[in-house]
Amino acid sequence: MLSSVFHAWERRLASAATDRVVRPFDWGLEWVDGAENGSPAEHLEAWAKHTLAASDQFFALPPSDDFSLEGDRLTYPSAIETPYPENNLVRARYFPESSPQGRKRAVVVLPQWNADSGGHVGLCHLLNRFKVSALRLSLPYHDARKPPELRRADYIVSANVGRTVQACRQAVLDARRAVAWLAARGYKSIGILGTSLGSCLAMLTAAHEPLLRAAALNHISPYFADVVWSGLSTEHVRLGLDGHIDLDRLRRIWMPISPYPYLDRMRGKRVLLVYARYDLTFPVELSRTLVAEFRRRSIEHQLAVLPCGHYSTGVTPFKWLDGLTLCRFLSRSL
């Protein structure tokens, strides 16, 4: 009975967004490297297999010292150049913890898909209360990085298969560059916090960034494709995919941006896994599968299960329960 109440509430909260657009399917071959070989599907599958075997190269970060901090606004060039000038400049807000007695600890914060410029700012202030500095990134194609033709951040998760991979790779490199900036400012203990899409990107970053000591992953799944295929928030993306690709093939192509292949890279890091018991956006069976895999591989982690759904995580009192769980973990782990 409780699940039906929360599920109905989740659907009402999700329906508040009336600007979702079903965009046309596209293999997006121009967004991935390598000469075309075989059909578009075969080419992308071969590309994904090669990329997984060389993920350190795929997520390699070119050095840069081109950072500009004005007030609390940090900007720097993205390591990936796209056809959209707005998207090529990374934007972040810096929330330094000012206590003279505080340790030099900081967290890179990656909000959820379609978060506006104010998303997770309250969480950054809460981290400050725990004596932890925060650097909140705008994801690719979000708020000020959004091309003028977009109302939503469609280009980071869409029925354009290749562009979705490249946009998520860009987010990881943007986050790694943020970690490098924090390290250059003297932070000795750095973590990452991600929510929903940001959680997936945070784990990819933690798996490839040796400077990160802790990762708080808020809403979780082992596979990128499965969330898009069966999640409430991505029903319109699924409509664009239907009839052009099946889930198994999509999962294989999007495996380089899925957490599952990189689980063993989380050994030695402090990890918090959070999921919501009545989640329809990150279906609960996917979250439990990821937790079970952490346990099967004996990868150290902590687990929190929220008594709500995905959208209702952002509603009082659940947002406070979630925020305190995340901040306490990071404060203890850094």
PDB file of N, CA and C in Angstrom, residues 258-324:
ATOM      1  N   SER A 258      28.863   3.317 -18.059  1.00  0.00           N
ATOM      2  CA  SER A 258      28.134   2.623 -16.999  1.00  0.00           C
ATOM      3  C   SER A 258      29.061   2.313 -15.835  1.00  0.00           C
ATOM      4  N   PRO A 259      28.567   2.337 -14.599  1.00  0.00           N
ATOM      5  CA  PRO A 259      29.420   2.003 -13.455  1.00  0.00           C
ATOM      6  C   PRO A 259      29.941   0.569 -13.447  1.00  0.00           C
ATOM      7  N   TYR A 260      29.161  -0.369 -13.939  1.00  0.00           N
ATOM      8  CA  TYR A 260      29.473  -1.790 -13.742  1.00  0.00           C
ATOM      9  C   TYR A 260      30.901  -2.185 -14.110  1.00  0.00           C
ATOM     10  N   PRO A 261      31.435  -1.792 -15.266  1.00  0.00           N
ATOM     11  CA  PRO A 261      32.773  -2.284 -15.625  1.00  0.00           C
ATOM     12  C   PRO A 261      33.885  -1.773 -14.725  1.00  0.00           C
ATOM     13  N   TYR A 262      33.612  -0.750 -13.924  1.00  0.00           N
ATOM     14  CA  TYR A 262      34.672  -0.088 -13.168  1.00  0.00           C
ATOM     15  C   TYR A 262      34.593  -0.337 -11.660  1.00  0.00           C
ATOM     16  N   LEU A 263      33.775  -1.311 -11.253  1.00  0.00           N
ATOM     17  CA  LEU A 263      33.586  -1.529  -9.817  1.00  0.00           C
ATOM     18  C   LEU A 263      34.895  -1.825  -9.100  1.00  0.00           C
ATOM     19  N   ASP A 264      35.729  -2.650  -9.698  1.00  0.00           N
ATOM     20  CA  ASP A 264      36.976  -3.015  -9.015  1.00  0.00           C
ATOM     21  C   ASP A 264      37.911  -1.829  -8.850  1.00  0.00           C
ATOM     22  N   ARG A 265      37.735  -0.793  -9.640  1.00  0.00           N
ATOM     23  CA  ARG A 265      38.543   0.415  -9.492  1.00  0.00           C
ATOM     24  C   ARG A 265      38.149   1.227  -8.250  1.00  0.00           C
ATOM     25  N   MET A 266      37.051   0.864  -7.604  1.00  0.00           N
ATOM     26  CA  MET A 266      36.623   1.574  -6.396  1.00  0.00           C
ATOM     27  C   MET A 266      37.253   0.999  -5.139  1.00  0.00           C
ATOM     28  N   ARG A 267      38.023  -0.063  -5.278  1.00  0.00           N
ATOM     29  CA  ARG A 267      38.705  -0.620  -4.107  1.00  0.00           C
ATOM     30  C   ARG A 267      39.690   0.417  -3.563  1.00  0.00           C
ATOM     31  N   GLY A 268      39.733   0.527  -2.264  1.00  0.00           N
ATOM     32  CA  GLY A 268      40.634   1.473  -1.628  1.00  0.00           C
ATOM     33  C   GLY A 268      40.050   2.863  -1.459  1.00  0.00           C
ATOM     34  N   LYS A 269      38.874   3.097  -2.034  1.00  0.00           N
ATOM     35  CA  LYS A 269      38.179   4.373  -1.845  1.00  0.00           C
ATOM     36  C   LYS A 269      37.007   4.160  -0.887  1.00  0.00           C
ATOM     37  N   ARG A 270      36.618   5.220  -0.221  1.00  0.00           N
ATOM     38  CA  ARG A 270      35.447   5.146   0.658  1.00  0.00           C
ATOM     39  C   ARG A 270      34.217   5.459  -0.182  1.00  0.00           C
ATOM     40  N   VAL A 271      33.231   4.564  -0.136  1.00  0.00           N
ATOM     41  CA  VAL A 271      32.079   4.655  -1.031  1.00  0.00           C
ATOM     42  C   VAL A 271      30.790   4.591  -0.220  1.00  0.00           C
ATOM     43  N   LEU A 272      29.879   5.504  -0.527  1.00  0.00           N
ATOM     44  CA  LEU A 272      28.521   5.455   0.013  1.00  0.00           C
ATOM     45  C   LEU A 272      27.566   5.222  -1.145  1.00  0.00           C
ATOM     46  N   LEU A 273      26.741   4.193  -1.041  1.00  0.00           N
ATOM     47  CA  LEU A 273      25.698   3.907  -2.014  1.00  0.00           C
ATOM     48  C   LEU A 273      24.350   4.266  -1.410  1.00  0.00           C
ATOM     49  N   VAL A 274      23.574   5.078  -2.124  1.00  0.00           N
ATOM     50  CA  VAL A 274      22.264   5.509  -1.638  1.00  0.00           C
ATOM     51  C   VAL A 274      21.231   5.196  -2.711  1.00  0.00           C
ATOM     52  N   TYR A 275      20.144   4.552  -2.303  1.00  0.00           N
ATOM     53  CA  TYR A 275      19.019   4.427  -3.218  1.00  0.00           C
ATOM     54  C   TYR A 275      17.716   4.647  -2.467  1.00  0.00           C
ATOM     55  N   ALA A 276      16.650   4.883  -3.214  1.00  0.00           N
ATOM     56  CA  ALA A 276      15.335   5.159  -2.631  1.00  0.00           C
ATOM     57  C   ALA A 276      14.418   3.959  -2.848  1.00  0.00           C
ATOM     58  N   ARG A 277      13.744   3.561  -1.791  1.00  0.00           N
ATOM     59  CA  ARG A 277      12.979   2.313  -1.804  1.00  0.00           C
ATOM     60  C   ARG A 277      11.846   2.325  -2.835  1.00  0.00           C
ATOM     61  N   TYR A 278      11.302   3.502  -3.142  1.00  0.00           N
ATOM     62  CA  TYR A 278      10.152   3.572  -4.054  1.00  0.00           C
ATOM     63  C   TYR A 278      10.505   4.327  -5.339  1.00  0.00           C
ATOM     64  N   ASP A 279      11.745   4.198  -5.775  1.00  0.00           N
ATOM     65  CA  ASP A 279      12.244   4.913  -6.945  1.00  0.00           C
ATOM     66  C   ASP A 279      11.698   4.293  -8.236  1.00  0.00           C
ATOM     67  N   LEU A 280      11.139   5.130  -9.106  1.00  0.00           N
ATOM     68  CA  LEU A 280      10.703   4.690 -10.432  1.00  0.00           C
ATOM     69  C   LEU A 280      11.619   5.198 -11.534  1.00  0.00           C
ATOM     70  N   THR A 281      12.512   6.117 -11.200  1.00  0.00           N
ATOM     71  CA  THR A 281      13.433   6.686 -12.184  1.00  0.00           C
ATOM     72  C   THR A 281      14.709   5.860 -12.280  1.00  0.00           C
ATOM     73  N   PHE A 282      15.264   5.507 -11.123  1.00  0.00           N
ATOM     74  CA  PHE A 282      16.336   4.514 -11.047  1.00  0.00           C
ATOM     75  C   PHE A 282      15.692   3.271 -10.421  1.00  0.00           C
ATOM     76  N   PRO A 283      15.064   2.413 -11.234  1.00  0.00           N
ATOM     77  CA  PRO A 283      14.293   1.302 -10.671  1.00  0.00           C
ATOM     78  C   PRO A 283      15.063   0.524  -9.603  1.00  0.00           C
ATOM     79  N   VAL A 284      14.349   0.202  -8.549  1.00  0.00           N
ATOM     80  CA  VAL A 284      14.989  -0.334  -7.345  1.00  0.00           C
ATOM     81  C   VAL A 284      15.755  -1.621  -7.631  1.00  0.00           C
ATOM     82  N   GLU A 285      15.253  -2.456  -8.532  1.00  0.00           N
ATOM     83  CA  GLU A 285      15.961  -3.711  -8.795  1.00  0.00           C
ATOM     84  C   GLU A 285      17.346  -3.443  -9.384  1.00  0.00           C
ATOM     85  N   LEU A 286      17.507  -2.361 -10.122  1.00  0.00           N
ATOM     86  CA  LEU A 286      18.831  -2.004 -10.631  1.00  0.00           C
ATOM     87  C   LEU A 286      19.746  -1.556  -9.493  1.00  0.00           C
ATOM     88  N   SER A 287      19.225  -0.741  -8.594  1.00  0.00           N
ATOM     89  CA  SER A 287      20.029  -0.290  -7.460  1.00  0.00           C
ATOM     90  C   SER A 287      20.477  -1.472  -6.605  1.00  0.00           C
ATOM     91  N   ARG A 288      19.570  -2.397  -6.350  1.00  0.00           N
ATOM     92  CA  ARG A 288      19.901  -3.561  -5.520  1.00  0.00           C
ATOM     93  C   ARG A 288      20.905  -4.469  -6.227  1.00  0.00           C
ATOM     94  N   THR A 289      20.840  -4.524  -7.543  1.00  0.00           N
ATOM     95  CA  THR A 289      21.825  -5.311  -8.298  1.00  0.00           C
ATOM     96  C   THR A 289      23.225  -4.743  -8.109  1.00  0.00           C
ATOM     97  N   LEU A 290      23.349  -3.410  -8.144  1.00  0.00           N
ATOM     98  CA  LEU A 290      24.662  -2.800  -7.945  1.00  0.00           C
ATOM     99  C   LEU A 290      25.177  -3.062  -6.533  1.00  0.00           C
ATOM    100  N   VAL A 291      24.311  -2.910  -5.531  1.00  0.00           N
ATOM    101  CA  VAL A 291      24.715  -3.187  -4.151  1.00  0.00           C
ATOM    102  C   VAL A 291      25.163  -4.632  -4.009  1.00  0.00           C
ATOM    103  N   ALA A 292      24.410  -5.555  -4.601  1.00  0.00           N
ATOM    104  CA  ALA A 292      24.766  -6.977  -4.517  1.00  0.00           C
ATOM    105  C   ALA A 292      26.120  -7.246  -5.155  1.00  0.00           C
ATOM    106  N   GLU A 293      26.435  -6.529  -6.226  1.00  0.00           N
ATOM    107  CA  GLU A 293      27.723  -6.736  -6.891  1.00  0.00           C
ATOM    108  C   GLU A 293      28.865  -6.197  -6.047  1.00  0.00           C
ATOM    109  N   PHE A 294      28.669  -5.070  -5.378  1.00  0.00           N
ATOM    110  CA  PHE A 294      29.671  -4.583  -4.432  1.00  0.00           C
ATOM    111  C   PHE A 294      29.925  -5.636  -3.359  1.00  0.00           C
ATOM    112  N   ARG A 295      28.858  -6.223  -2.853  1.00  0.00           N
ATOM    113  CA  ARG A 295      29.002  -7.231  -1.798  1.00  0.00           C
ATOM    114  C   ARG A 295      29.673  -8.492  -2.334  1.00  0.00           C
ATOM    115  N   ARG A 296      29.261  -8.945  -3.521  1.00  0.00           N
ATOM    116  CA  ARG A 296      29.829 -10.174  -4.088  1.00  0.00           C
ATOM    117  C   ARG A 296      31.326 -10.058  -4.288  1.00  0.00           C
ATOM    118  N   ARG A 297      31.774  -8.856  -4.686  1.00  0.00           N
ATOM    119  CA  ARG A 297      33.193  -8.635  -4.932  1.00  0.00           C
ATOM    120  C   ARG A 297      33.949  -8.202  -3.674  1.00  0.00           C
ATOM    121  N   SER A 298      33.232  -8.114  -2.558  1.00  0.00           N
ATOM    122  CA  SER A 298      33.838  -7.691  -1.286  1.00  0.00           C
ATOM    123  C   SER A 298      34.517  -6.326  -1.414  1.00  0.00           C
ATOM    124  N   ILE A 299      33.844  -5.395  -2.097  1.00  0.00           N
ATOM    125  CA  ILE A 299      34.327  -4.023  -2.211  1.00  0.00           C
ATOM    126  C   ILE A 299      33.722  -3.227  -1.060  1.00  0.00           C
ATOM    127  N   GLU A 300      34.557  -2.630  -0.263  1.00  0.00           N
ATOM    128  CA  GLU A 300      34.083  -1.932   0.926  1.00  0.00           C
ATOM    129  C   GLU A 300      33.162  -0.769   0.536  1.00  0.00           C
ATOM    130  N   HIS A 301      32.045  -0.661   1.257  1.00  0.00           N
ATOM    131  CA  HIS A 301      31.100   0.412   0.997  1.00  0.00           C
ATOM    132  C   HIS A 301      30.155   0.562   2.181  1.00  0.00           C
ATOM    133  N   GLN A 302      29.485   1.687   2.214  1.00  0.00           N
ATOM    134  CA  GLN A 302      28.374   1.902   3.136  1.00  0.00           C
ATOM    135  C   GLN A 302      27.100   2.028   2.316  1.00  0.00           C
ATOM    136  N   LEU A 303      25.968   1.712   2.934  1.00  0.00           N
ATOM    137  CA  LEU A 303      24.699   1.716   2.224  1.00  0.00           C
ATOM    138  C   LEU A 303      23.653   2.476   3.023  1.00  0.00           C
ATOM    139  N   ALA A 304      22.873   3.296   2.315  1.00  0.00           N
ATOM    140  CA  ALA A 304      21.719   3.965   2.905  1.00  0.00           C
ATOM    141  C   ALA A 304      20.537   3.796   1.975  1.00  0.00           C
ATOM    142  N   VAL A 305      19.388   3.428   2.536  1.00  0.00           N
ATOM    143  CA  VAL A 305      18.160   3.260   1.756  1.00  0.00           C
ATOM    144  C   VAL A 305      17.158   4.291   2.242  1.00  0.00           C
ATOM    145  N   LEU A 306      16.763   5.182   1.343  1.00  0.00           N
ATOM    146  CA  LEU A 306      15.834   6.254   1.702  1.00  0.00           C
ATOM    147  C   LEU A 306      14.390   5.749   1.631  1.00  0.00           C
ATOM    148  N   PRO A 307      13.535   6.158   2.584  1.00  0.00           N
ATOM    149  CA  PRO A 307      12.140   5.685   2.601  1.00  0.00           C
ATOM    150  C   PRO A 307      11.232   6.542   1.717  1.00  0.00           C
ATOM    151  N   CYS A 308      11.631   6.730   0.451  1.00  0.00           N
ATOM    152  CA  CYS A 308      10.881   7.611  -0.446  1.00  0.00           C
ATOM    153  C   CYS A 308      11.170   7.188  -1.872  1.00  0.00           C
ATOM    154  N   GLY A 309      10.861   8.056  -2.841  1.00  0.00           N
ATOM    155  CA  GLY A 309      11.154   7.794  -4.230  1.00  0.00           C
ATOM    156  C   GLY A 309      12.229   8.728  -4.748  1.00  0.00           C
ATOM    157  N   HIS A 310      12.371   8.787  -6.065  1.00  0.00           N
ATOM    158  CA  HIS A 310      13.423   9.589  -6.689  1.00  0.00           C
ATOM    159  C   HIS A 310      13.109  11.081  -6.586  1.00  0.00           C
ATOM    160  N   TYR A 311      11.971  11.483  -7.105  1.00  0.00           N
ATOM    161  CA  TYR A 311      11.597  12.894  -7.048  1.00  0.00           C
ATOM    162  C   TYR A 311      11.332  13.342  -5.608  1.00  0.00           C
ATOM    163  N   SER A 312      10.715  12.493  -4.820  1.00  0.00           N
ATOM    164  CA  SER A 312      10.396  12.872  -3.445  1.00  0.00           C
ATOM    165  C   SER A 312      11.634  12.975  -2.568  1.00  0.00           C
ATOM    166  N   THR A 313      12.791  12.497  -3.061  1.00  0.00           N
ATOM    167  CA  THR A 313      14.039  12.738  -2.330  1.00  0.00           C
ATOM    168  C   THR A 313      14.296  14.229  -2.184  1.00  0.00           C
ATOM    169  N   GLY A 314      13.801  15.021  -3.116  1.00  0.00           N
ATOM    170  CA  GLY A 314      14.007  16.465  -3.060  1.00  0.00           C
ATOM    171  C   GLY A 314      12.964  17.219  -2.268  1.00  0.00           C
ATOM    172  N   VAL A 315      12.078  16.490  -1.585  1.00  0.00           N
ATOM    173  CA  VAL A 315      10.989  17.112  -0.838  1.00  0.00           C
ATOM    174  C   VAL A 315      11.220  16.905   0.655  1.00  0.00           C
ATOM    175  N   THR A 316      10.905  17.924   1.475  1.00  0.00           N
ATOM    176  CA  THR A 316      10.997  17.796   2.925  1.00  0.00           C
ATOM    177  C   THR A 316      10.032  16.704   3.398  1.00  0.00           C
ATOM    178  N   PRO A 317      10.429  15.827   4.326  1.00  0.00           N
ATOM    179  CA  PRO A 317      11.672  15.820   5.115  1.00  0.00           C
ATOM    180  C   PRO A 317      12.786  14.988   4.478  1.00  0.00           C
ATOM    181  N   PHE A 318      12.475  14.350   3.328  1.00  0.00           N
ATOM    182  CA  PHE A 318      13.429  13.399   2.764  1.00  0.00           C
ATOM    183  C   PHE A 318      14.708  14.075   2.280  1.00  0.00           C
ATOM    184  N   LYS A 319      14.599  15.324   1.812  1.00  0.00           N
ATOM    185  CA  LYS A 319      15.808  15.996   1.335  1.00  0.00           C
ATOM    186  C   LYS A 319      16.785  16.239   2.481  1.00  0.00           C
ATOM    187  N   TRP A 320      16.261  16.449   3.687  1.00  0.00           N
ATOM    188  CA  TRP A 320      17.154  16.647   4.837  1.00  0.00           C
ATOM    189  C   TRP A 320      17.791  15.329   5.254  1.00  0.00           C
ATOM    190  N   LEU A 321      17.000  14.257   5.231  1.00  0.00           N
ATOM    191  CA  LEU A 321      17.550  12.942   5.556  1.00  0.00           C
ATOM    192  C   LEU A 321      18.657  12.574   4.579  1.00  0.00           C
ATOM    193  N   ASP A 322      18.409  12.798   3.298  1.00  0.00           N
ATOM    194  CA  ASP A 322      19.392  12.487   2.268  1.00  0.00           C
ATOM    195  C   ASP A 322      20.629  13.371   2.422  1.00  0.00           C
ATOM    196  N   GLY A 323      20.420  14.670   2.564  1.00  0.00           N
ATOM    197  CA  GLY A 323      21.546  15.597   2.670  1.00  0.00           C
ATOM    198  C   GLY A 323      22.428  15.311   3.867  1.00  0.00           C
ATOM    199  N   LEU A 324      21.819  15.042   4.995  1.00  0.00           N
ATOM    200  CA  LEU A 324      22.612  14.743   6.192  1.00  0.00           C
ATOM    201  C   LEU A 324      23.363  13.429   6.041  1.00  0.00           C
TER     202      LEU A 324
END
